[in-house]
Amino acid sequence: MRKFSRDRITAVKTLIETLIFERNQTSTMAQADIALIGLAVMGQNLILNMNDHGFVVCAFNRTVSKVHDFLNNEAKGTKVIGAESLKDMVSKLKKPCRIILLVKAGQAVDDFIDKLVPLLEPGDIIIDGGNSEYRDTTRRCKSLKEKNLLFVGSGVSGGEDGARYGPSLMPGGHKDAWPHLKDIFQSIAAKVGTGEPCCDWVGDEGAGHFVKMVHNGIEYGDMQLICEAYHLMKDVLCMNHDEMAQVFEQWNKTELDSFLIEITANILKFKDADGTNLLPKIRDSAGQKGTGKWTAISALEYGTPVTLIGEAVFARCLSSLKDERVQASKSLSGPQGVKFTGNKAQFLEDIRKALYASKIISYAQGFMLLRQAALEFGWSLNYGAIALMWRGGCIIRSVFLGKIKEAFDRNPELQSLLLDSFFSKAVQDCQDSWRRVVSTGVQQGIPMPSFTTALSFYDGYRHEMLPANLLQAQRDYFGAHTYELLSNPGTFIHTNWTGHGGKVSSSSYNA
Ligand SMILES: *[C@@H]1O[C@H](CO)[C@@H](O)[C@H](O)[C@H]1NC(C)=O
Ligand SMILES: *[C@@H]1O[C@H](CO)[C@@H](O)[C@H](O)[C@H]1NC(C)=O
Ligand SMILES: *[C@@H]1O[C@H](CO)[C@@H](O)[C@H](O)[C@H]1NC(C)=O
């Protein structure tokens, strides 16, 4: 047997000891799975949620005393660690570094990215979980890609409670980041059905934040639809708040089963300190933070008829003209002496169906916008996965979204929800009720911008022939914009309508 020299054995022993020492060093230094910057309530809750699922999180805030406060209070007794500086934070992270920013959208995000970049190495990951505009996310994604860093913009929905116990997460950006995030993100996300997480990879660049924006737009639509149903119950059927609460509780057991219907029932029955209903005392002037507006602007930008969300945004704008409306109410009258004489129970069911049908239209429109954005930006979006992401955890969560997921499971390339057999049948079943509600409401002078626009969209969408032939003729008449003949699409011609017009068609002026 060959004998090793004493020197050789000592050398190997030293080497092993050095390796063990270094390993221990690294494991005490680089111990955190992920870092989170921004310790407002959302940030704190997301950290505690990750901690609950076994991840070691390193917390940081620009005001370092906030880190100490958090570790000594909310995070006391957890595995959460803190950092004194960004450099300290990065040194405590396992590789590749994963850093979530939960700071105010806009300049603050760029400022933190600029400070982080010199501290990071190729392959490290920055995730923006704030309410950023998708274009900013696309820009950041591209500029960090040039530096070999992986940027992710993730929609986070569900408010403070969602962040703590299961949000809906909509991550998009540099796809190489996903394998490093999937486990953490899907563990902390809301779960539905047999434990499916409300989180999946959305797509490239700003796709995650775009999907979050559309989610918020749909939320505006859902809320407006419920408000219109409430208005009809209150002013056509003259119901009191407790009666209405009961109706919403009933509706929560139907296809409309959803978070927003549920909280509406609770709001309607809520009593003030004096024992009377609080709701009628609340000033009817709606606020907004802008994400619904962004959805409507994108719809206009990409030429997609997302009419219901648009109307929901405008309804908030109209409501906020409270003083002007108070003035107008004194001089502008509505229909006189029309009283509802029909069957109350029947009309309530009509309202429910009108709400359901309009909701289908709104989601069909929202998914149309997603399709158009995917075309525009070359994203490949998984529509079924998006429906599942919204199924739980977020404000628009509902049983209904499970049906949308099923429709995209049946046909991933589905062009419109309205062309799916389940939804076309649902709208068909609702349409008589829907029309009765709209005509009754119009006769009684109740504003129903979302119910009516949804019905107009439906009637427009199902018409083979719309009066746009006249529109094309008008454009050609006054501006020589040319038109196509039904018998020869693709060929644009101009007609000498007046007998004194020229032959030259317009190319620079487009009306
Ligand atoms: C720091 O924490 C406060 C709340 O304590 C939060 O409002 C702020 O956004 C955080 N800012 C940053 C940049 O970490
Ligand atoms: C609404 O339905 C859900 C179950 O789908 C239930 O958890 C919730 O308590 C219901 N809410 C109301 C107010 O009835
Ligand atoms: C348009 O029609 C009138 C009357 O038929 C004719 O006099 C005129 O030349 C036409 N214009 C052109 C540019 O063809």
Coordinates of C-alpha atoms and ligand atoms in Angstrom, one line a residue:
M1 CA 0.0 0.0 0.0
R2 CA 1.3 3.4 -0.9
K3 CA 2.1 5.7 2.0
F4 CA 1.3 9.4 2.0
S5 CA 3.9 11.7 3.5
R6 CA 3.0 13.5 6.7
D7 CA 3.3 16.9 4.8
R8 CA 0.9 15.8 2.2
I9 CA -1.7 14.8 4.7
T10 CA -1.3 18.0 6.6
A11 CA -1.7 20.0 3.4
V12 CA -4.9 18.2 2.4
K13 CA -6.2 18.6 6.0
T14 CA -5.6 22.3 5.8
L15 CA -7.3 22.6 2.4
I16 CA -10.4 20.8 3.7
E17 CA -10.5 23.0 6.8
T18 CA -10.3 26.1 4.6
L19 CA -13.1 24.9 2.4
I20 CA -15.3 24.1 5.4
F21 CA -14.6 27.5 6.9
E22 CA -15.4 29.3 3.6
R23 CA -18.6 27.3 3.2
N24 CA -19.7 28.4 6.7
Q25 CA -18.7 32.0 6.0
T26 CA -20.8 32.0 2.9
S27 CA -23.7 30.4 4.5
T28 CA -23.7 32.9 7.4
M29 CA -23.1 35.8 5.0
A30 CA -25.2 34.8 2.0
Q31 CA -28.2 33.4 3.8
A32 CA -31.2 35.1 2.4
D33 CA -33.3 33.7 -0.5
I34 CA -34.6 37.1 -1.6
A35 CA -34.5 40.7 -0.6
L36 CA -37.3 43.3 -0.4
I37 CA -36.9 47.0 -0.5
G38 CA -39.7 49.2 0.8
L39 CA -41.3 48.5 4.1
A40 CA -44.7 50.1 3.8
V41 CA -47.6 47.8 4.7
M42 CA -47.6 45.9 1.4
G43 CA -43.8 45.3 1.6
Q44 CA -44.0 44.1 5.2
N45 CA -46.9 41.8 4.5
L46 CA -45.2 40.3 1.5
I47 CA -42.1 39.6 3.5
L48 CA -44.1 37.9 6.3
N49 CA -45.9 35.8 3.7
M50 CA -42.6 34.7 2.2
N51 CA -41.3 33.9 5.7
D52 CA -44.4 31.8 6.4
H53 CA -43.5 29.7 3.3
G54 CA -40.0 29.0 4.5
F55 CA -38.0 31.6 2.6
V56 CA -35.4 33.8 4.3
V57 CA -36.0 37.4 3.4
C58 CA -33.7 40.3 3.8
A59 CA -35.6 43.5 4.5
F60 CA -34.4 47.0 3.5
N61 CA -35.7 50.5 3.6
R62 CA -34.1 53.8 2.7
T63 CA -34.8 55.0 6.2
V64 CA -32.8 52.3 8.0
S65 CA -34.6 52.8 11.3
K66 CA -37.7 51.4 9.6
V67 CA -35.7 48.1 9.2
H68 CA -35.0 47.9 12.9
D69 CA -38.6 48.8 13.8
F70 CA -39.8 46.0 11.5
L71 CA -37.4 43.4 12.9
N72 CA -38.3 44.3 16.5
N73 CA -42.0 44.4 16.0
E74 CA -43.9 42.8 13.1
A75 CA -41.1 40.4 12.1
K76 CA -40.0 39.5 15.7
G77 CA -39.5 35.8 16.1
T78 CA -39.3 35.2 12.3
K79 CA -36.3 34.3 10.1
V80 CA -36.4 37.7 8.5
I81 CA -33.1 39.5 8.5
G82 CA -32.3 43.2 7.9
A83 CA -29.8 45.2 6.0
E84 CA -28.1 48.4 6.9
S85 CA -27.3 49.4 3.3
L86 CA -27.9 48.1 -0.2
K87 CA -24.4 46.8 -0.3
D88 CA -25.0 44.9 3.0
M89 CA -28.3 43.6 1.6
V90 CA -26.7 42.3 -1.6
S91 CA -23.9 40.6 0.4
K92 CA -26.5 38.7 2.4
L93 CA -28.2 37.2 -0.7
K94 CA -27.7 33.8 -2.3
K95 CA -26.9 33.8 -6.0
P96 CA -28.4 34.8 -8.3
C97 CA -29.5 37.8 -6.2
R98 CA -33.3 38.3 -6.2
I99 CA -34.4 41.7 -5.1
I100 CA -38.0 42.9 -5.0
L101 CA -38.7 46.7 -5.2
L102 CA -41.9 47.7 -3.5
V103 CA -41.5 51.5 -3.7
K104 CA -43.5 54.3 -5.2
A105 CA -43.9 53.9 -9.0
G106 CA -41.9 56.3 -11.1
Q107 CA -38.6 57.9 -10.3
A108 CA -38.0 56.0 -7.1
V109 CA -37.8 52.7 -9.0
D110 CA -35.2 54.1 -11.4
D111 CA -33.2 55.6 -8.6
F112 CA -33.0 52.2 -6.8
I113 CA -32.2 50.4 -10.0
D114 CA -29.3 52.9 -10.6
K115 CA -28.0 52.2 -7.1
L116 CA -28.3 48.5 -7.3
V117 CA -26.7 48.0 -10.8
P118 CA -23.1 48.5 -9.6
L119 CA -23.6 46.1 -6.8
L120 CA -24.9 43.2 -8.9
E121 CA -23.4 40.6 -11.2
P122 CA -24.7 39.1 -14.5
G123 CA -27.7 37.0 -14.0
D124 CA -28.9 38.8 -10.9
I125 CA -32.6 39.6 -10.8
I126 CA -34.5 42.8 -9.9
I127 CA -38.3 42.6 -9.6
D128 CA -40.5 45.7 -9.5
G129 CA -43.7 44.8 -7.6
G130 CA -45.1 48.3 -7.6
N131 CA -47.8 49.8 -9.8
S132 CA -45.5 50.8 -12.6
E133 CA -46.7 51.7 -16.1
Y134 CA -46.0 48.9 -18.5
R135 CA -44.0 51.1 -20.8
D136 CA -41.6 51.9 -18.0
T137 CA -41.2 48.2 -17.3
T138 CA -40.4 47.5 -20.9
R139 CA -37.8 50.3 -20.9
R140 CA -36.2 49.0 -17.7
C141 CA -36.2 45.5 -19.0
K142 CA -34.4 46.4 -22.1
S143 CA -31.8 48.6 -20.5
L144 CA -31.0 46.0 -17.8
K145 CA -30.8 43.3 -20.4
E146 CA -27.9 45.2 -21.9
K147 CA -26.2 45.0 -18.5
N148 CA -26.9 41.2 -18.3
L149 CA -29.3 41.7 -15.5
L150 CA -32.8 40.2 -15.5
F151 CA -35.6 42.6 -14.8
V152 CA -39.1 41.5 -13.9
G153 CA -42.2 43.7 -13.6
S154 CA -44.8 42.0 -11.5
G155 CA -48.4 43.0 -11.0
V156 CA -49.4 42.4 -7.4
S157 CA -53.1 42.5 -6.5
G158 CA -55.1 41.8 -3.4
G159 CA -54.3 44.8 -1.2
E160 CA -52.7 44.4 2.2
D161 CA -54.6 41.2 3.1
G162 CA -53.7 39.6 -0.2
A163 CA -50.0 40.5 0.2
R164 CA -50.1 38.9 3.7
Y165 CA -52.1 35.7 2.9
G166 CA -52.0 35.2 -0.8
P167 CA -52.0 37.8 -3.5
S168 CA -52.5 37.4 -7.2
L169 CA -49.1 37.8 -8.9
M170 CA -48.6 38.7 -12.5
P171 CA -44.9 38.6 -13.3
G172 CA -43.5 39.4 -16.8
G173 CA -40.1 40.6 -18.1
H174 CA -36.9 38.7 -18.8
K175 CA -38.0 35.1 -19.0
D176 CA -34.7 33.7 -17.7
A177 CA -35.6 35.0 -14.3
W178 CA -38.7 32.8 -14.0
P179 CA -37.1 29.5 -13.0
H180 CA -35.4 31.4 -10.1
L181 CA -38.7 33.0 -9.0
K182 CA -41.3 30.4 -9.7
D183 CA -41.1 28.5 -6.5
I184 CA -41.2 31.6 -4.3
F185 CA -43.9 33.4 -6.3
Q186 CA -46.2 30.4 -6.6
S187 CA -45.8 29.4 -2.9
I188 CA -46.9 32.8 -1.7
A189 CA -49.7 33.4 -4.2
A190 CA -53.4 32.8 -3.6
K191 CA -54.6 29.3 -4.3
V192 CA -57.8 28.1 -5.9
G193 CA -59.5 24.8 -6.7
T194 CA -57.2 22.0 -5.9
G195 CA -54.3 24.3 -4.9
E196 CA -53.5 25.9 -8.2
P197 CA -51.6 29.1 -7.6
C198 CA -52.9 32.5 -8.9
C199 CA -49.5 33.2 -10.4
D200 CA -47.8 32.2 -13.6
W201 CA -45.4 33.7 -16.1
V202 CA -47.3 36.3 -18.1
G203 CA -44.9 37.3 -20.9
D204 CA -42.0 39.4 -22.1
E205 CA -41.1 43.0 -21.1
G206 CA -44.0 45.0 -19.6
A207 CA -46.6 42.2 -20.1
G208 CA -47.0 41.6 -16.4
H209 CA -47.7 45.2 -15.7
F210 CA -50.0 45.5 -18.7
V211 CA -52.1 42.6 -17.5
K212 CA -52.2 44.2 -14.0
M213 CA -53.4 47.4 -15.7
V214 CA -56.2 45.6 -17.5
H215 CA -57.1 43.8 -14.3
N216 CA -57.6 47.2 -12.7
G217 CA -59.7 48.4 -15.6
I218 CA -61.9 45.4 -15.3
E219 CA -62.2 46.1 -11.6
Y220 CA -63.5 49.6 -12.5
G221 CA -66.1 48.0 -14.9
D222 CA -67.2 45.4 -12.3
M223 CA -67.7 48.1 -9.6
Q224 CA -69.6 50.3 -12.0
L225 CA -71.9 47.4 -13.0
I226 CA -72.7 46.7 -9.4
C227 CA -73.4 50.4 -8.8
E228 CA -75.9 50.5 -11.7
A229 CA -77.7 47.4 -10.3
Y230 CA -77.8 49.2 -6.9
H231 CA -79.2 52.4 -8.5
L232 CA -82.0 50.4 -10.2
M233 CA -82.9 48.6 -7.1
K234 CA -82.9 51.8 -5.1
D235 CA -84.7 54.1 -7.5
V236 CA -86.9 51.9 -9.7
L237 CA -87.8 49.2 -7.1
C238 CA -87.5 51.6 -4.1
M239 CA -85.9 48.9 -2.0
N240 CA -84.3 49.7 1.3
H241 CA -80.6 48.9 2.1
D242 CA -81.3 45.8 4.1
E243 CA -83.4 44.3 1.3
M244 CA -80.7 45.1 -1.2
A245 CA -78.1 43.5 1.0
Q246 CA -80.1 40.3 1.0
V247 CA -80.4 40.4 -2.8
F248 CA -76.6 40.7 -3.1
E249 CA -76.2 37.8 -0.7
Q250 CA -78.4 35.7 -2.9
W251 CA -76.5 36.8 -6.0
N252 CA -73.3 35.7 -4.3
K253 CA -74.7 32.2 -4.5
T254 CA -75.1 32.4 -8.3
E255 CA -72.8 32.8 -11.3
L256 CA -72.0 36.3 -9.8
D257 CA -70.3 34.7 -6.8
S258 CA -67.4 37.1 -6.3
F259 CA -65.5 39.2 -3.9
L260 CA -67.0 42.5 -5.1
I261 CA -70.6 41.1 -4.8
E262 CA -69.8 39.8 -1.3
I263 CA -68.4 43.1 0.0
T264 CA -71.3 45.0 -1.6
A265 CA -73.7 42.9 0.5
N266 CA -71.7 43.7 3.6
I267 CA -71.5 47.4 2.8
L268 CA -75.3 47.6 2.2
K269 CA -76.1 46.2 5.6
F270 CA -73.4 48.2 7.5
K271 CA -74.8 50.4 10.2
D272 CA -73.4 53.6 11.5
A273 CA -72.8 54.3 15.2
D274 CA -76.4 55.7 15.3
G275 CA -77.8 52.5 14.1
T276 CA -78.8 53.6 10.6
N277 CA -77.2 52.6 7.3
L278 CA -73.9 54.2 6.5
L279 CA -74.0 53.9 2.7
P280 CA -76.6 56.6 2.0
K281 CA -74.6 59.1 3.9
I282 CA -71.4 58.7 1.8
R283 CA -70.8 61.6 -0.7
D284 CA -71.4 60.3 -4.2
S285 CA -68.2 61.7 -5.8
A286 CA -65.8 58.9 -6.9
G287 CA -62.0 59.1 -6.7
Q288 CA -59.5 57.3 -8.9
K289 CA -55.8 56.7 -9.0
G290 CA -55.5 56.3 -12.8
T291 CA -55.1 52.6 -13.7
G292 CA -58.6 52.4 -15.1
K293 CA -57.9 55.5 -17.1
W294 CA -54.7 53.9 -18.5
T295 CA -56.7 50.9 -19.6
A296 CA -59.1 53.2 -21.5
I297 CA -56.2 55.1 -23.0
S298 CA -54.5 51.9 -24.2
A299 CA -57.8 50.8 -25.7
L300 CA -58.0 54.0 -27.7
E301 CA -54.4 53.8 -28.6
Y302 CA -54.6 50.2 -30.0
G303 CA -58.1 50.7 -31.5
T304 CA -59.8 48.1 -29.3
P305 CA -63.5 48.8 -28.4
V306 CA -63.1 48.4 -24.6
T307 CA -66.2 50.5 -24.2
L308 CA -67.4 49.3 -20.8
I309 CA -64.2 50.2 -18.9
G310 CA -64.2 53.5 -20.7
E311 CA -67.7 54.2 -19.5
A312 CA -66.8 53.2 -16.0
V313 CA -64.0 55.7 -16.0
F314 CA -66.2 58.4 -17.3
A315 CA -68.9 57.6 -14.8
R316 CA -66.5 58.3 -12.0
C317 CA -65.6 61.6 -13.7
L318 CA -69.2 62.6 -14.0
S319 CA -69.8 61.6 -10.4
S320 CA -67.0 63.9 -9.3
L321 CA -68.8 66.9 -10.7
K322 CA -71.0 66.8 -7.6
D323 CA -71.5 70.6 -7.2
E324 CA -72.3 71.0 -10.9
R325 CA -74.8 68.1 -10.7
V326 CA -76.5 69.6 -7.6
Q327 CA -77.0 72.8 -9.7
A328 CA -78.2 70.9 -12.8
S329 CA -80.7 68.8 -10.7
K330 CA -82.6 72.0 -10.0
S331 CA -83.2 72.9 -13.6
L332 CA -83.0 69.7 -15.7
S333 CA -85.9 67.4 -15.3
G334 CA -86.2 63.7 -16.1
P335 CA -89.3 61.6 -17.1
Q336 CA -92.3 62.5 -15.1
G337 CA -94.7 60.2 -13.4
V338 CA -93.4 56.9 -14.6
K339 CA -93.7 54.3 -11.8
F340 CA -92.6 50.8 -11.9
T341 CA -95.7 48.6 -12.0
G342 CA -94.2 45.2 -13.0
N343 CA -93.3 42.2 -11.0
K344 CA -90.6 43.1 -8.5
A345 CA -89.1 39.7 -8.1
Q346 CA -89.0 39.2 -11.9
F347 CA -87.3 42.6 -12.4
L348 CA -84.7 41.8 -9.7
E349 CA -83.8 38.6 -11.7
D350 CA -83.7 40.7 -14.8
I351 CA -81.2 43.1 -13.2
R352 CA -79.1 40.1 -12.1
K353 CA -79.0 38.8 -15.7
A354 CA -78.3 42.2 -17.1
L355 CA -75.3 42.4 -14.7
Y356 CA -74.1 39.0 -15.7
A357 CA -74.4 39.6 -19.4
S358 CA -72.7 43.0 -19.2
K359 CA -69.9 41.4 -17.1
I360 CA -69.3 38.9 -19.9
I361 CA -69.0 41.7 -22.4
S362 CA -66.6 43.6 -20.2
Y363 CA -64.3 40.6 -19.8
A364 CA -64.6 39.8 -23.5
Q365 CA -63.4 43.4 -24.2
G366 CA -60.6 43.2 -21.7
F367 CA -59.3 40.0 -23.3
M368 CA -59.6 41.7 -26.7
L369 CA -57.3 44.4 -25.4
L370 CA -54.8 41.8 -24.2
R371 CA -54.8 40.1 -27.6
Q372 CA -54.2 43.4 -29.3
A373 CA -51.3 44.3 -27.0
A374 CA -49.8 40.9 -27.6
L375 CA -49.9 41.6 -31.4
E376 CA -48.6 45.1 -30.9
F377 CA -45.6 44.1 -28.8
G378 CA -45.0 40.6 -30.0
W379 CA -45.8 39.0 -26.6
S380 CA -47.2 35.6 -26.5
L381 CA -49.7 35.7 -23.7
N382 CA -51.3 32.6 -22.0
Y383 CA -54.9 33.8 -21.7
G384 CA -56.1 30.8 -19.6
A385 CA -53.2 31.4 -17.2
I386 CA -54.2 35.0 -16.9
A387 CA -57.8 34.1 -16.0
L388 CA -56.4 31.7 -13.4
M389 CA -54.2 34.5 -12.0
W390 CA -57.3 36.6 -11.5
R391 CA -59.4 33.7 -10.2
G392 CA -58.2 34.3 -6.6
G393 CA -56.3 36.7 -4.5
C394 CA -57.2 39.9 -6.3
I395 CA -60.2 42.3 -6.2
I396 CA -61.9 40.9 -9.3
R397 CA -61.6 37.3 -8.0
S398 CA -64.7 35.3 -8.8
V399 CA -66.1 31.9 -9.8
F400 CA -66.7 33.5 -13.2
L401 CA -63.0 33.6 -13.9
G402 CA -62.8 29.9 -13.6
K403 CA -65.3 29.7 -16.5
I404 CA -63.1 31.9 -18.5
K405 CA -60.1 29.7 -17.8
E406 CA -62.2 26.7 -19.0
A407 CA -63.1 28.5 -22.2
F408 CA -59.4 29.1 -23.0
D409 CA -58.6 25.5 -22.0
R410 CA -61.2 24.4 -24.6
N411 CA -59.5 26.7 -27.2
P412 CA -56.3 28.6 -26.3
E413 CA -56.6 30.6 -29.5
L414 CA -60.2 31.7 -28.8
Q415 CA -60.7 35.0 -30.6
S416 CA -63.4 36.3 -28.3
L417 CA -65.1 35.0 -25.2
L418 CA -68.4 35.7 -26.9
L419 CA -67.5 33.0 -29.5
D420 CA -67.1 30.3 -26.8
S421 CA -70.1 28.1 -26.5
F422 CA -70.6 28.5 -22.7
F423 CA -70.5 32.3 -22.9
S424 CA -72.6 32.7 -26.0
K425 CA -75.2 30.6 -24.4
A426 CA -75.0 32.5 -21.2
V427 CA -75.5 35.8 -23.0
Q428 CA -78.3 34.3 -25.0
D429 CA -80.1 33.2 -21.8
C430 CA -79.7 36.7 -20.3
Q431 CA -80.6 38.9 -23.3
D432 CA -84.3 39.3 -22.9
S433 CA -83.8 40.4 -19.3
W434 CA -80.9 42.6 -20.2
R435 CA -83.0 44.4 -22.8
R436 CA -85.9 44.8 -20.3
V437 CA -83.6 46.3 -17.7
V438 CA -82.1 48.8 -20.2
S439 CA -85.4 49.9 -21.6
T440 CA -87.1 50.2 -18.2
G441 CA -84.1 52.1 -16.8
V442 CA -84.0 54.5 -19.8
Q443 CA -87.7 55.2 -19.4
Q444 CA -87.3 55.9 -15.8
G445 CA -84.3 58.2 -16.4
I446 CA -81.7 56.0 -14.6
P447 CA -78.2 56.5 -15.9
M448 CA -76.7 53.0 -16.8
P449 CA -73.6 53.8 -18.9
S450 CA -72.1 50.3 -18.4
F451 CA -75.3 48.2 -19.0
T452 CA -76.2 50.2 -22.1
T453 CA -72.7 50.3 -23.6
A454 CA -72.4 46.6 -23.1
L455 CA -75.6 45.9 -24.9
S456 CA -74.7 48.2 -27.7
F457 CA -71.4 46.4 -28.1
Y458 CA -73.1 43.1 -28.2
D459 CA -75.6 44.3 -30.8
G460 CA -72.7 45.8 -32.8
Y461 CA -70.5 42.7 -32.6
R462 CA -73.3 40.4 -33.7
H463 CA -74.3 42.4 -36.8
E464 CA -72.9 41.3 -40.1
M465 CA -73.7 44.7 -41.5
L466 CA -73.2 47.9 -39.7
P467 CA -73.9 51.4 -41.0
A468 CA -70.2 52.1 -41.6
N469 CA -70.8 51.8 -45.3
L470 CA -72.4 55.3 -45.0
L471 CA -69.5 56.5 -42.9
Q472 CA -67.0 55.4 -45.7
A473 CA -69.2 57.1 -48.3
Q474 CA -69.2 60.4 -46.2
R475 CA -65.4 60.2 -45.8
D476 CA -65.0 59.7 -49.5
Y477 CA -67.5 62.5 -50.4
F478 CA -65.9 65.3 -48.4
G479 CA -62.3 64.1 -48.2
A480 CA -61.8 61.6 -51.1
H481 CA -60.6 59.0 -48.6
T482 CA -61.7 56.2 -50.9
Y483 CA -63.7 53.1 -49.9
E484 CA -63.8 49.4 -50.8
L485 CA -66.8 47.6 -52.4
L486 CA -68.2 44.5 -50.6
S487 CA -67.7 42.6 -53.8
N488 CA -64.0 43.6 -54.0
P489 CA -62.4 44.1 -50.6
G490 CA -58.8 45.3 -50.6
T491 CA -59.2 47.6 -53.6
F492 CA -59.8 51.2 -52.7
I493 CA -61.7 53.4 -55.1
H494 CA -63.0 57.0 -55.2
T495 CA -66.3 58.2 -56.6
N496 CA -67.0 61.6 -58.2
W497 CA -70.0 62.2 -55.9
T498 CA -70.8 65.8 -56.7
G499 CA -70.1 66.1 -60.3
H500 CA -67.4 68.7 -59.6
G501 CA -64.9 66.8 -57.4
G502 CA -61.4 65.9 -58.6
K503 CA -60.2 62.4 -59.3
V504 CA -57.3 62.6 -56.9
S505 CA -57.8 60.6 -53.7
S506 CA -56.7 61.8 -50.3
S507 CA -53.5 60.5 -48.8
S508 CA -52.4 63.1 -46.4
Y509 CA -55.6 64.1 -44.7
N510 CA -57.4 61.4 -42.8
A511 CA -60.7 62.0 -41.0
Ligands
LIG1 C1 -39.7 53.0 3.8 O1 -40.7 52.6 4.7 C2 -41.8 53.5 4.7 C3 -42.8 53.0 5.7 O2 -42.3 52.8 6.9 C4 -42.4 53.5 3.3 O3 -43.5 54.4 3.3 C5 -41.4 53.9 2.3 O4 -42.0 53.8 1.0 C6 -40.2 53.0 2.4 N1 -39.3 53.6 1.4 C7 -38.2 52.9 0.8 C8 -37.7 53.6 -0.3 O5 -37.8 51.9 1.3
LIG2 C1 -70.2 34.7 -0.8 O1 -69.8 33.4 -1.3 C2 -68.6 32.9 -0.7 C3 -68.4 31.5 -1.2 O2 -68.4 31.5 -2.6 C4 -68.6 32.9 0.8 O3 -67.3 32.5 1.3 C5 -69.0 34.3 1.3 O4 -69.1 34.2 2.7 C6 -70.3 34.8 0.7 N1 -70.5 36.1 1.2 C7 -71.7 36.6 1.5 C8 -71.8 38.0 2.0 O5 -72.7 35.9 1.3
LIG3 C1 -67.1 64.7 -62.1 O1 -68.3 64.6 -62.8 C2 -68.7 65.7 -63.5 C3 -70.1 65.6 -64.0 O2 -70.4 64.3 -64.5 C4 -67.7 65.9 -64.7 O3 -68.0 67.1 -65.4 C5 -66.3 66.0 -64.1 O4 -65.3 66.1 -65.1 C6 -66.0 64.8 -63.2 N1 -64.7 65.0 -62.6 C7 -63.6 64.2 -62.8 C8 -62.4 64.7 -62.2 O5 -63.7 63.2 -63.5

